[in-house]
PDB file of N, CA, C and O in Angstrom, chain B, residues numbered from 101:
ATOM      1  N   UNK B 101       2.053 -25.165 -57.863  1.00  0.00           N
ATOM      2  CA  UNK B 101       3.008 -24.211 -57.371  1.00  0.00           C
ATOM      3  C   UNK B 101       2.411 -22.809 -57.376  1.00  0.00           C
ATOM      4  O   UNK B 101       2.732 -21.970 -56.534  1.00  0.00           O
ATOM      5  N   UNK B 102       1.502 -22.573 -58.383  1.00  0.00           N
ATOM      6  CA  UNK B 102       1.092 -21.183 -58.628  1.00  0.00           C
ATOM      7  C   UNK B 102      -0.084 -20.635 -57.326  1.00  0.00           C
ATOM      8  O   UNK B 102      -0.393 -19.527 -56.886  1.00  0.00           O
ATOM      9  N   UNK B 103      -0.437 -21.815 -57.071  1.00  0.00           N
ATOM     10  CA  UNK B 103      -1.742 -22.168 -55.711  1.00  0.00           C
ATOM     11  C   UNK B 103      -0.774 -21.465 -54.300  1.00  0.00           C
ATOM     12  O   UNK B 103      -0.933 -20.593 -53.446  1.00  0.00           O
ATOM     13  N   UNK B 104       0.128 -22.324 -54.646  1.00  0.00           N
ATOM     14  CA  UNK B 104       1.063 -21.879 -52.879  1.00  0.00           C
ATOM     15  C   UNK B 104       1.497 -20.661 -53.110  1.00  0.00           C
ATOM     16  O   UNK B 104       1.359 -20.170 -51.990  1.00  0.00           O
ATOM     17  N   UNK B 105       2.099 -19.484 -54.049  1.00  0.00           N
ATOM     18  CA  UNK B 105       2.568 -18.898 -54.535  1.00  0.00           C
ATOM     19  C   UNK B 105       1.205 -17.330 -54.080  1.00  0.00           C
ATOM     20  O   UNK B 105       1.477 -16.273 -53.512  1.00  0.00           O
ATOM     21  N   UNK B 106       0.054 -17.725 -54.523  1.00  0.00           N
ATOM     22  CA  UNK B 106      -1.225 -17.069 -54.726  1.00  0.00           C
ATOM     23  C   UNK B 106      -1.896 -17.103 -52.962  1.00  0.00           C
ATOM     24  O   UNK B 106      -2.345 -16.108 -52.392  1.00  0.00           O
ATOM     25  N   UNK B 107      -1.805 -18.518 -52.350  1.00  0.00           N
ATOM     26  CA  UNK B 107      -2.317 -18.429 -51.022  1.00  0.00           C
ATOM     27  C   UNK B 107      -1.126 -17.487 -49.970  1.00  0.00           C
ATOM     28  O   UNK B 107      -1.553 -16.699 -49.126  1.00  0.00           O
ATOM     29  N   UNK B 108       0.237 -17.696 -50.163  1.00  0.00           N
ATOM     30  CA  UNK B 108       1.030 -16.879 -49.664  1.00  0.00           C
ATOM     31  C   UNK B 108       0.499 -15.436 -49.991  1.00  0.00           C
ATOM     32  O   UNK B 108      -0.360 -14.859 -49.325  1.00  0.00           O
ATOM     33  N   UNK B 109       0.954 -15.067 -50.804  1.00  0.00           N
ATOM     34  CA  UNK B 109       0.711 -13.328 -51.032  1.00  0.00           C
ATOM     35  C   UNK B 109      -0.890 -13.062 -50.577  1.00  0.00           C
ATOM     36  O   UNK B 109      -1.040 -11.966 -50.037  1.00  0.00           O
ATOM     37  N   UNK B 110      -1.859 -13.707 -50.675  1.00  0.00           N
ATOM     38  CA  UNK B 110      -2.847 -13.440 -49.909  1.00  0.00           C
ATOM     39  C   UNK B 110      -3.058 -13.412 -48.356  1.00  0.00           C
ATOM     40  O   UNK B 110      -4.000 -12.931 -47.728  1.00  0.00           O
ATOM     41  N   UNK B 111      -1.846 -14.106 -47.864  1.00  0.00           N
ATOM     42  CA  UNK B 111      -1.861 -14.460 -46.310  1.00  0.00           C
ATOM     43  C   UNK B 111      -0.934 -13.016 -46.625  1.00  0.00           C
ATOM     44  O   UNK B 111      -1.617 -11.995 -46.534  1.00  0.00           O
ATOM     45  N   UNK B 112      -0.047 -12.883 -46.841  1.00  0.00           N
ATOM     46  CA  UNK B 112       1.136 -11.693 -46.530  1.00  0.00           C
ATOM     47  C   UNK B 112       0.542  -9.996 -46.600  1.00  0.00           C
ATOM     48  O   UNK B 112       1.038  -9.042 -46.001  1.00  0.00           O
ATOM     49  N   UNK B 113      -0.963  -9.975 -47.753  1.00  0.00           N
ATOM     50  CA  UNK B 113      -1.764  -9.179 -47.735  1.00  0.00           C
ATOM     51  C   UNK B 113      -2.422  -8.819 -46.359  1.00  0.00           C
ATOM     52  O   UNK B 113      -2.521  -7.776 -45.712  1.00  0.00           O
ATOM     53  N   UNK B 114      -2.760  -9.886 -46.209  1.00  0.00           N
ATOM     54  CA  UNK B 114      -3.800 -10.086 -44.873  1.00  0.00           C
ATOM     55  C   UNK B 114      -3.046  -9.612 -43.841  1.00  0.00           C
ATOM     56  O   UNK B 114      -3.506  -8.722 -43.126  1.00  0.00           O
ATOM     57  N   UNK B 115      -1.646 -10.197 -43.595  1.00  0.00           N
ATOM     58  CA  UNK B 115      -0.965  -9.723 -42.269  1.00  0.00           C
ATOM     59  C   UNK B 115      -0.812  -8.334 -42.513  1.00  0.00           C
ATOM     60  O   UNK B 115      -1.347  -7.671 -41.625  1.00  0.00           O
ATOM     61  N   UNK B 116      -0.286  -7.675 -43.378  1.00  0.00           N
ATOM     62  CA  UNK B 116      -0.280  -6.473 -43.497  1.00  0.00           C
ATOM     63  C   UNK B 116      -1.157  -5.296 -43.292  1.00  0.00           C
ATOM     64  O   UNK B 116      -0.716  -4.236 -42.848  1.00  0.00           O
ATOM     65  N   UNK B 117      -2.938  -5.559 -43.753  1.00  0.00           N
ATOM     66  CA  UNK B 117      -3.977  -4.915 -43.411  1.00  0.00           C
ATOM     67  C   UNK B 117      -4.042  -4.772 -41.598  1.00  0.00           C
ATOM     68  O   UNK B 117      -4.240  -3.788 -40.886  1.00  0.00           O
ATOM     69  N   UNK B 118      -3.767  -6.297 -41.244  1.00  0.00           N
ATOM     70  CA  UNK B 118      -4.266  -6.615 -40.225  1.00  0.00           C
ATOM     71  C   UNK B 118      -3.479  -6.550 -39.045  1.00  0.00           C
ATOM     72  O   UNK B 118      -4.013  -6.889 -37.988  1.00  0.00           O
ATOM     73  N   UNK B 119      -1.818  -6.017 -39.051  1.00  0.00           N
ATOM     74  CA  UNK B 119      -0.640  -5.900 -38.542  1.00  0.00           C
ATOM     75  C   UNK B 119      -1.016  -5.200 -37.238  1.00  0.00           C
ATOM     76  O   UNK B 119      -0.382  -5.735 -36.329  1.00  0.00           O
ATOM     77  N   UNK B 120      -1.910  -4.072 -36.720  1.00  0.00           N
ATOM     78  CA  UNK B 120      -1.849  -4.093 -35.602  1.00  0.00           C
ATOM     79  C   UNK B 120      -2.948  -4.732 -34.635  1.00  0.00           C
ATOM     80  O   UNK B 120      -2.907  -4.584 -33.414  1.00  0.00           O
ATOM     81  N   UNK B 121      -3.887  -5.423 -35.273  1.00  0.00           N
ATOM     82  CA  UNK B 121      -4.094  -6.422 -34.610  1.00  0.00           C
ATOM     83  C   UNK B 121      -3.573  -7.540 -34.031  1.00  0.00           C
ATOM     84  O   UNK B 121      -3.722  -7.879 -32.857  1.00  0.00           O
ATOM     85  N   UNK B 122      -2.871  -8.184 -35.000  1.00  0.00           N
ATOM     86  CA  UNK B 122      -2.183  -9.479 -34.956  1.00  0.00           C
ATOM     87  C   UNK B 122      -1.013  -9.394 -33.907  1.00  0.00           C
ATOM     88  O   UNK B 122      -0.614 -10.230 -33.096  1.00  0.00           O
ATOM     89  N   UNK B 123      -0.386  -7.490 -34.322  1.00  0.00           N
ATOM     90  CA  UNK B 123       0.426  -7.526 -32.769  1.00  0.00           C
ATOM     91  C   UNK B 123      -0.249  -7.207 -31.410  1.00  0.00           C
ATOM     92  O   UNK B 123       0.462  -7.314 -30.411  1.00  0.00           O
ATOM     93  N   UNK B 124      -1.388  -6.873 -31.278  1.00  0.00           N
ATOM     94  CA  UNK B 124      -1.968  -6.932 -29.989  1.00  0.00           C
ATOM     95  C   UNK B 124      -2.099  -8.355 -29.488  1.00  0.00           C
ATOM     96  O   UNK B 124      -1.622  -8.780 -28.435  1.00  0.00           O
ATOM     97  N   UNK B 125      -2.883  -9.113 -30.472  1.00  0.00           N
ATOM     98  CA  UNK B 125      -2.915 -10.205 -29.830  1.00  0.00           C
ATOM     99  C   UNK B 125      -1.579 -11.019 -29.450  1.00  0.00           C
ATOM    100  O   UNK B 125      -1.776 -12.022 -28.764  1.00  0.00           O
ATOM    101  N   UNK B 126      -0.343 -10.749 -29.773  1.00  0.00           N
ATOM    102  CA  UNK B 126       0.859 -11.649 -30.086  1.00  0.00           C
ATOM    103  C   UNK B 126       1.292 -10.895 -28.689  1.00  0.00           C
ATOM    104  O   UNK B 126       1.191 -11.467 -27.603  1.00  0.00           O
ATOM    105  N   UNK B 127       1.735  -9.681 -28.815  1.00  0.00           N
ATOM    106  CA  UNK B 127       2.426  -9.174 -27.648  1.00  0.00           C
ATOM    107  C   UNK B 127       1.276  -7.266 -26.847  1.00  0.00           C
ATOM    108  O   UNK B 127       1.525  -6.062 -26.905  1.00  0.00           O
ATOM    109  N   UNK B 128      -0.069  -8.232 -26.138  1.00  0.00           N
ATOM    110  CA  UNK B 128      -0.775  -6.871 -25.486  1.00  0.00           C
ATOM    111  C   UNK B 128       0.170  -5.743 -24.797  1.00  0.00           C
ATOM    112  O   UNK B 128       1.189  -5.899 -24.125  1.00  0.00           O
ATOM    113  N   UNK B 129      -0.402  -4.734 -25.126  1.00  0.00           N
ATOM    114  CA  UNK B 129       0.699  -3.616 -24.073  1.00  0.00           C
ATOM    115  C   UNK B 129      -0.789  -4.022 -22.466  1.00  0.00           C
ATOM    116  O   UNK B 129      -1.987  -4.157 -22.714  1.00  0.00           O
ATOM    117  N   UNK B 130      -0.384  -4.085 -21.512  1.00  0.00           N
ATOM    118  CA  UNK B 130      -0.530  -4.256 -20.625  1.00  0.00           C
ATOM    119  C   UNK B 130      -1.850  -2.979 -19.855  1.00  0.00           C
ATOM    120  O   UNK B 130      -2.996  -3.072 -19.415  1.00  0.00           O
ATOM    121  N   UNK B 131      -0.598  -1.610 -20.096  1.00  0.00           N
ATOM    122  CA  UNK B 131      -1.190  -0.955 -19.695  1.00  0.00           C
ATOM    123  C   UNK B 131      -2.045  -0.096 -20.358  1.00  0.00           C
ATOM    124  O   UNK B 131      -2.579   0.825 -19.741  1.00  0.00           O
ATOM    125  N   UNK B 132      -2.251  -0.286 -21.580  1.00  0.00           N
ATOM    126  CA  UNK B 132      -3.426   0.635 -22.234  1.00  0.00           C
ATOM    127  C   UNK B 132      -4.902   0.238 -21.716  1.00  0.00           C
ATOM    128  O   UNK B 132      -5.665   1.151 -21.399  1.00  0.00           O
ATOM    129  N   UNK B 133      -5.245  -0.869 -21.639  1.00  0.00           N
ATOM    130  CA  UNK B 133      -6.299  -1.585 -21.005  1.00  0.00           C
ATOM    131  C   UNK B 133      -6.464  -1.507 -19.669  1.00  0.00           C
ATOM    132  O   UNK B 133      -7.385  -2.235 -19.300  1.00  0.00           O
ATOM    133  N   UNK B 134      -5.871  -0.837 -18.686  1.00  0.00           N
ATOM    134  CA  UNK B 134      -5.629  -0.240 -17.643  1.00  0.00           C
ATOM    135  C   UNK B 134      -7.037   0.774 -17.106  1.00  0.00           C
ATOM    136  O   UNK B 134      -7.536   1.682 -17.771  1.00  0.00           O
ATOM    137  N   UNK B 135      -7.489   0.305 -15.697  1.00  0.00           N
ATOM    138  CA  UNK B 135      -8.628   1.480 -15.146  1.00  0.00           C
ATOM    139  C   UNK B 135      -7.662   2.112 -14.407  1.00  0.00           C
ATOM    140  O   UNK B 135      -6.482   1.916 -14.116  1.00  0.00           O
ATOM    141  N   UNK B 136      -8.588   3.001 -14.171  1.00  0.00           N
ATOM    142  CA  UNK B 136      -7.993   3.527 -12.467  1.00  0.00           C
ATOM    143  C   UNK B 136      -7.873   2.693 -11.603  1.00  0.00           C
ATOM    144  O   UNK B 136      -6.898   2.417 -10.905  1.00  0.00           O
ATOM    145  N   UNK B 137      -9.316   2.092 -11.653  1.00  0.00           N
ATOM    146  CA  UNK B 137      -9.202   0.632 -10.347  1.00  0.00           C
ATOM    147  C   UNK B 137      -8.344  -0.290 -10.230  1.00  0.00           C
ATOM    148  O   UNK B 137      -7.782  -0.792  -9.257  1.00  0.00           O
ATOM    149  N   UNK B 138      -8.281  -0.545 -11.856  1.00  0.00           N
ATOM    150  CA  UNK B 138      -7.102  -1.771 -11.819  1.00  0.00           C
ATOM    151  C   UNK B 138      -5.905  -0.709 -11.372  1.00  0.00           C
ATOM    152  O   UNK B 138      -5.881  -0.568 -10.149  1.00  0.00           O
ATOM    153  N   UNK B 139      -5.220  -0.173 -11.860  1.00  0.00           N
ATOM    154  CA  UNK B 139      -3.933   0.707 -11.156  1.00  0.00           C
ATOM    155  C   UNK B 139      -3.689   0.574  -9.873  1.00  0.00           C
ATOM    156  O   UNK B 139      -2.574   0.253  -9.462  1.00  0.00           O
ATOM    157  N   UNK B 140      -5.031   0.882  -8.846  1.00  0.00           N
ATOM    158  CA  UNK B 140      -5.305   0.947  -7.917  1.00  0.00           C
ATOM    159  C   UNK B 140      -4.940   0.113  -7.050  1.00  0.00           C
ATOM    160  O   UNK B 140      -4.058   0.255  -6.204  1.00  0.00           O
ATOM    161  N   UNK B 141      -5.855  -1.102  -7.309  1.00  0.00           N
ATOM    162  CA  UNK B 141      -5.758  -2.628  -7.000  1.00  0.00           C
ATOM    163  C   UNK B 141      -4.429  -3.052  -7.084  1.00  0.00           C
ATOM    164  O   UNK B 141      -3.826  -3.469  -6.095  1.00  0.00           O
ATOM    165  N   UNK B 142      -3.846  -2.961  -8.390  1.00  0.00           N
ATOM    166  CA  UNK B 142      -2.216  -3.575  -8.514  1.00  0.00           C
ATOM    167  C   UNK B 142      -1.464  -2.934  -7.527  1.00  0.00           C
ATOM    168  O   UNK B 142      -0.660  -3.692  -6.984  1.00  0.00           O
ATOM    169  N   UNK B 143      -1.465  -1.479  -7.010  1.00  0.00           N
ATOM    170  CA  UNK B 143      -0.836  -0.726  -6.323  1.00  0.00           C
ATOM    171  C   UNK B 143      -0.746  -1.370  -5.036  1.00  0.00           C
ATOM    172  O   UNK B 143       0.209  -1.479  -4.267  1.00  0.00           O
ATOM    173  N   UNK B 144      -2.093  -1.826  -4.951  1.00  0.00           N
ATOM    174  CA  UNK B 144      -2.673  -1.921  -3.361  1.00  0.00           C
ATOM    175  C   UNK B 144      -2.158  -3.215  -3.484  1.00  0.00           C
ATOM    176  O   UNK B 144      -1.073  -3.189  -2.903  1.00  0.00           O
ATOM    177  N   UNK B 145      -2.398  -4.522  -4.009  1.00  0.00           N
ATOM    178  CA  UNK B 145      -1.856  -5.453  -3.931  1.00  0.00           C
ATOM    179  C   UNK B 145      -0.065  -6.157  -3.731  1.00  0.00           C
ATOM    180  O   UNK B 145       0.367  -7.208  -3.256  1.00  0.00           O
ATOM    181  N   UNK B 146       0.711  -4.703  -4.499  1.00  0.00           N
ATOM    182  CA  UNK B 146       1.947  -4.710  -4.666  1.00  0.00           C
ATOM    183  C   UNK B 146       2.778  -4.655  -3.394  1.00  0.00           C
ATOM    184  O   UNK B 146       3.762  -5.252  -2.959  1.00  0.00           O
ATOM    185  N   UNK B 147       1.583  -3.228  -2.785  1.00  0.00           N
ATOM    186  CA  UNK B 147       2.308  -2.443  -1.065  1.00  0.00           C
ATOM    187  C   UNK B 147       2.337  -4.232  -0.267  1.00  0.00           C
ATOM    188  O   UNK B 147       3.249  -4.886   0.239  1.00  0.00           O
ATOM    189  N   UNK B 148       0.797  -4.521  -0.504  1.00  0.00           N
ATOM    190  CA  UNK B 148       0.412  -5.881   0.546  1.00  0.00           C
ATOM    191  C   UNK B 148       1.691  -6.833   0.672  1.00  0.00           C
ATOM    192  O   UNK B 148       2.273  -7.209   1.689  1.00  0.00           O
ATOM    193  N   UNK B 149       2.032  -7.193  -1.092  1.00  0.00           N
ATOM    194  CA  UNK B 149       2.851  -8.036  -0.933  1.00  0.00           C
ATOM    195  C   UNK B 149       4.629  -7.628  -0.069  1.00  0.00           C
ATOM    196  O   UNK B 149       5.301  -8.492   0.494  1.00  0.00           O
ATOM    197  N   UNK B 150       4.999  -6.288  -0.179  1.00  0.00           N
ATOM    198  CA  UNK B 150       6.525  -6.028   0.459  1.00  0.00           C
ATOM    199  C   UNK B 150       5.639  -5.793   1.903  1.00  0.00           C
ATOM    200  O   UNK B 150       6.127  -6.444   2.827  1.00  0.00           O
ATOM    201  N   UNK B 151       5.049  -5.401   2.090  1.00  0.00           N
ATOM    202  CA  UNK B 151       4.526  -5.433   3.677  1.00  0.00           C
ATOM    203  C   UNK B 151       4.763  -6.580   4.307  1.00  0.00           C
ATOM    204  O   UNK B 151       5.276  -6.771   5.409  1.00  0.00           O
ATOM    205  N   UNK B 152       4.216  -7.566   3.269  1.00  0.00           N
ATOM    206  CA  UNK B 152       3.719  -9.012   3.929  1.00  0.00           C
ATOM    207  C   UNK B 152       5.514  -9.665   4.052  1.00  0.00           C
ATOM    208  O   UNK B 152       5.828 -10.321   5.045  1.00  0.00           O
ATOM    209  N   UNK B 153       6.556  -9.376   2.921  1.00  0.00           N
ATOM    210  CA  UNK B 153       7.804  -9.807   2.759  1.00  0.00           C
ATOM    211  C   UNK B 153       8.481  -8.744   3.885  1.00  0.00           C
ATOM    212  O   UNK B 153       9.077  -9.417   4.726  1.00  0.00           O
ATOM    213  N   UNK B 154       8.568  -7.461   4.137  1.00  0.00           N
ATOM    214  CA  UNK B 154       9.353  -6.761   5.660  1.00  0.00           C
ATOM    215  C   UNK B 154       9.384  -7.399   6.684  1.00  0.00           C
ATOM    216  O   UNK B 154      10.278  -7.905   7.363  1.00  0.00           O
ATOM    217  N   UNK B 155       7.710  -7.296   6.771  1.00  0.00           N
ATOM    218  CA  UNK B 155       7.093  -8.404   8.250  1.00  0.00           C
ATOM    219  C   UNK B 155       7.636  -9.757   8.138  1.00  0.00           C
ATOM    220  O   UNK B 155       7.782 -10.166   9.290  1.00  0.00           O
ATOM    221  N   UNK B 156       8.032 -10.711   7.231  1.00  0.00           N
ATOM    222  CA  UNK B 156       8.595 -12.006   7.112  1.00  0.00           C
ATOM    223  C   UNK B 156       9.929 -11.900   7.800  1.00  0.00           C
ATOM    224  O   UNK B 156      10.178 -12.753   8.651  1.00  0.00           O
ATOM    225  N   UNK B 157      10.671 -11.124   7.589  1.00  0.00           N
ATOM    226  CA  UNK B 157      11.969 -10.502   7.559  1.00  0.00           C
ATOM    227  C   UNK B 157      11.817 -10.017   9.153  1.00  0.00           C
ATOM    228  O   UNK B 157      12.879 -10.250   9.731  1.00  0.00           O
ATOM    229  N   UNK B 158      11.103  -9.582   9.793  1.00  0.00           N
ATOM    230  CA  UNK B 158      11.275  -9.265  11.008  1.00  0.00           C
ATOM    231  C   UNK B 158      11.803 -10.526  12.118  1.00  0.00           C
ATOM    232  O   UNK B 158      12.507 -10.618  13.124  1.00  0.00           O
ATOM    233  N   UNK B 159      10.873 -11.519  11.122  1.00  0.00           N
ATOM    234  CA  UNK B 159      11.424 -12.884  12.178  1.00  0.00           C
ATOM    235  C   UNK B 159      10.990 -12.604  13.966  1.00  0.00           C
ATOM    236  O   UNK B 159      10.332 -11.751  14.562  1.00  0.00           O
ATOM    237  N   UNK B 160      11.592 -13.556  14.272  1.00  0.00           N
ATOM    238  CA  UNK B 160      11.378 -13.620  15.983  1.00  0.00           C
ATOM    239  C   UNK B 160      11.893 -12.281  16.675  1.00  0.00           C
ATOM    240  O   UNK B 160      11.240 -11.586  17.453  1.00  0.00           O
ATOM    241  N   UNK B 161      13.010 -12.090  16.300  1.00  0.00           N
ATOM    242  CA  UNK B 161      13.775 -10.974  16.692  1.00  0.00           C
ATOM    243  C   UNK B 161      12.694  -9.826  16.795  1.00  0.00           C
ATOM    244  O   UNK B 161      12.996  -8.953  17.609  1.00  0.00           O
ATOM    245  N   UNK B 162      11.639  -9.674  16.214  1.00  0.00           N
ATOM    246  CA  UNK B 162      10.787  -8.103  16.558  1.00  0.00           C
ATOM    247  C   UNK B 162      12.161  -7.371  14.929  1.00  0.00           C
ATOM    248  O   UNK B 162      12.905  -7.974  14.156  1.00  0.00           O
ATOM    249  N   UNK B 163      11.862  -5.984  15.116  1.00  0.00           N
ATOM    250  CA  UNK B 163      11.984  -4.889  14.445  1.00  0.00           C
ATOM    251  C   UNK B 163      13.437  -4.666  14.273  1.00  0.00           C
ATOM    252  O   UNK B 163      13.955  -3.914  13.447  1.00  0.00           O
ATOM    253  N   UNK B 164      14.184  -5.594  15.372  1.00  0.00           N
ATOM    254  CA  UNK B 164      15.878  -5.326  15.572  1.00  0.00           C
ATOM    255  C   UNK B 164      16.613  -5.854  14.708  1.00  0.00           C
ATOM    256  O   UNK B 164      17.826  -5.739  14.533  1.00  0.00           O
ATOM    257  N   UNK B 165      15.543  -6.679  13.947  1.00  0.00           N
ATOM    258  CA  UNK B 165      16.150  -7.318  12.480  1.00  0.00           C
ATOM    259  C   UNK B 165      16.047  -6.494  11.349  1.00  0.00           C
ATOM    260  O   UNK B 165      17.083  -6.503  10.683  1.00  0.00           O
ATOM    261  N   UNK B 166      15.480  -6.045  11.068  1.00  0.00           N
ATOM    262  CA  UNK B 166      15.557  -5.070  10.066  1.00  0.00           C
ATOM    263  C   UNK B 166      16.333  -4.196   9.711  1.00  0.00           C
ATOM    264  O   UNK B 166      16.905  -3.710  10.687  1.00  0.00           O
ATOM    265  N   UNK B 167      16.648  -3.729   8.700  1.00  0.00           N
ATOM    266  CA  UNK B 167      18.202  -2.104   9.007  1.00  0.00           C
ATOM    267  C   UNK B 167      17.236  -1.261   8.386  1.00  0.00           C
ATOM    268  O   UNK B 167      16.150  -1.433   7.834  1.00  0.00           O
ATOM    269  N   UNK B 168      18.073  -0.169   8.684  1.00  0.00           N
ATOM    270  CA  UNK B 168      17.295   1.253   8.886  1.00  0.00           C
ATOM    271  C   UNK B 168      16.340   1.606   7.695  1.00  0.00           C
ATOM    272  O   UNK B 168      15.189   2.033   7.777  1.00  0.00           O
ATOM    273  N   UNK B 169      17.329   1.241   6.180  1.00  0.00           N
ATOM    274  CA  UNK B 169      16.100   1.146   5.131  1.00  0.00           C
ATOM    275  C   UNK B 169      15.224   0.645   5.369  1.00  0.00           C
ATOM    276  O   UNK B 169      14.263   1.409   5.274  1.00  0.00           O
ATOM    277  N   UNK B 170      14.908  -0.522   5.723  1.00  0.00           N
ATOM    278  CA  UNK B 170      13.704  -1.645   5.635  1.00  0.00           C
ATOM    279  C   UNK B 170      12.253  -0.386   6.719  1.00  0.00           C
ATOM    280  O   UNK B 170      11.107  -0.018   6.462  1.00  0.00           O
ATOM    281  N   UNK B 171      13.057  -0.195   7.697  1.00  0.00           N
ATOM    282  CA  UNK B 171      12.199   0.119   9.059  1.00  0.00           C
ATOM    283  C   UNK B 171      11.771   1.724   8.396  1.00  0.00           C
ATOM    284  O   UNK B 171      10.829   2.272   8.967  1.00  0.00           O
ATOM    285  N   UNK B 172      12.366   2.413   7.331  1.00  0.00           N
ATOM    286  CA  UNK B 172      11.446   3.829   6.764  1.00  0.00           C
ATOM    287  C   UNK B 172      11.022   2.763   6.102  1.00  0.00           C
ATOM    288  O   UNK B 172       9.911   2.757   6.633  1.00  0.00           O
ATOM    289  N   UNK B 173      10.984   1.873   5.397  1.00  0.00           N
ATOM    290  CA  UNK B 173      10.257   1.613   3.939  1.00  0.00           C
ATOM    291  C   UNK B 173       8.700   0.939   4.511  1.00  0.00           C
ATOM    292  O   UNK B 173       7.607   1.072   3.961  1.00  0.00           O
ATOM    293  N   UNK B 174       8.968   0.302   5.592  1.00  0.00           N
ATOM    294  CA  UNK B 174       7.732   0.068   6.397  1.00  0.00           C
ATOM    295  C   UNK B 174       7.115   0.889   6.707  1.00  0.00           C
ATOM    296  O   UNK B 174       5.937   0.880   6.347  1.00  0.00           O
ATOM    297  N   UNK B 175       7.715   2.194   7.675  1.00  0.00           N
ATOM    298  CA  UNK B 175       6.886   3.186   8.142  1.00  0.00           C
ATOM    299  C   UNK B 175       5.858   3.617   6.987  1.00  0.00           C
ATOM    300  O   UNK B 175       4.642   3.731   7.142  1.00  0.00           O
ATOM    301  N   UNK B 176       6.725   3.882   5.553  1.00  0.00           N
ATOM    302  CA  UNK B 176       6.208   4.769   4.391  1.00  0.00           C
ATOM    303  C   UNK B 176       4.942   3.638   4.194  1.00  0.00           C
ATOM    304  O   UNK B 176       3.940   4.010   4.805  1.00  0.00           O
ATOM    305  N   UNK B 177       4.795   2.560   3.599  1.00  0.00           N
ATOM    306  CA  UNK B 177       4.213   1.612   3.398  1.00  0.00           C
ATOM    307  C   UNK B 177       2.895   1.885   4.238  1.00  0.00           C
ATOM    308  O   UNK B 177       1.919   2.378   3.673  1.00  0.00           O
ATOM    309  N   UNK B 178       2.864   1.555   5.631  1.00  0.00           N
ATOM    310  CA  UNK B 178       2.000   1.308   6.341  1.00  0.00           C
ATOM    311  C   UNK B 178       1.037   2.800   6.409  1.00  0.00           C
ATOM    312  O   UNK B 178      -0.187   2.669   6.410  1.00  0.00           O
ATOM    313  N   UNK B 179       1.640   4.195   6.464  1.00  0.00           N
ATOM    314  CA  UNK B 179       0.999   5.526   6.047  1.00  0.00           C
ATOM    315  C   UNK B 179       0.229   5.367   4.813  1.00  0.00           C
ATOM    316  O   UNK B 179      -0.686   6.189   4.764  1.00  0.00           O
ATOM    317  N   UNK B 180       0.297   4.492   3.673  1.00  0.00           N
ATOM    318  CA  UNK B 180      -0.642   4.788   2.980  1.00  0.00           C
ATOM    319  C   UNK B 180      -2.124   3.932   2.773  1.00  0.00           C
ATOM    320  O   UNK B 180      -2.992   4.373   2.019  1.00  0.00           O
TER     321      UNK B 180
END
């Protein structure tokens, strides 16, 4: 009993020294590890994807499907 008692408080030591490690690895913040490029990339990848979902949305119909939000949010989109 004194064994389990002794390996606990040594593990409970350990988490404690080691507490903000153990929470990086458990739950990473995302964006501290962050470049410019990556920012960049996610940005650029993000526009691609609602571009690629407007244009879905246009359907056969051309542009007459869309309402007036959609058709600035494209314009803005496609300017950058």
């Amino acid at each position: 009993m004194n064994t389990v008692l002794i390996i606990l408080a040594v593990a409970i030591i350990f988490a404690y020294f080691f507490r903000r490690e153990i929470k990086e690895k458990v739950l990473p913040d995302e964006e501290k590890n962050y470049t410019i490029d990556d920012k960049f990339n996610s940005e650029k990848i993000s526009r691609k994807k609602e571009i690629d979902q407007l244009l879905s949305k246009m359907g056969e119909n051309g542009i007459d499907d869309l309402s007036e939000k959609d058709r600035k949010r494209l314009d803005e989109l496609s300017k950058k």
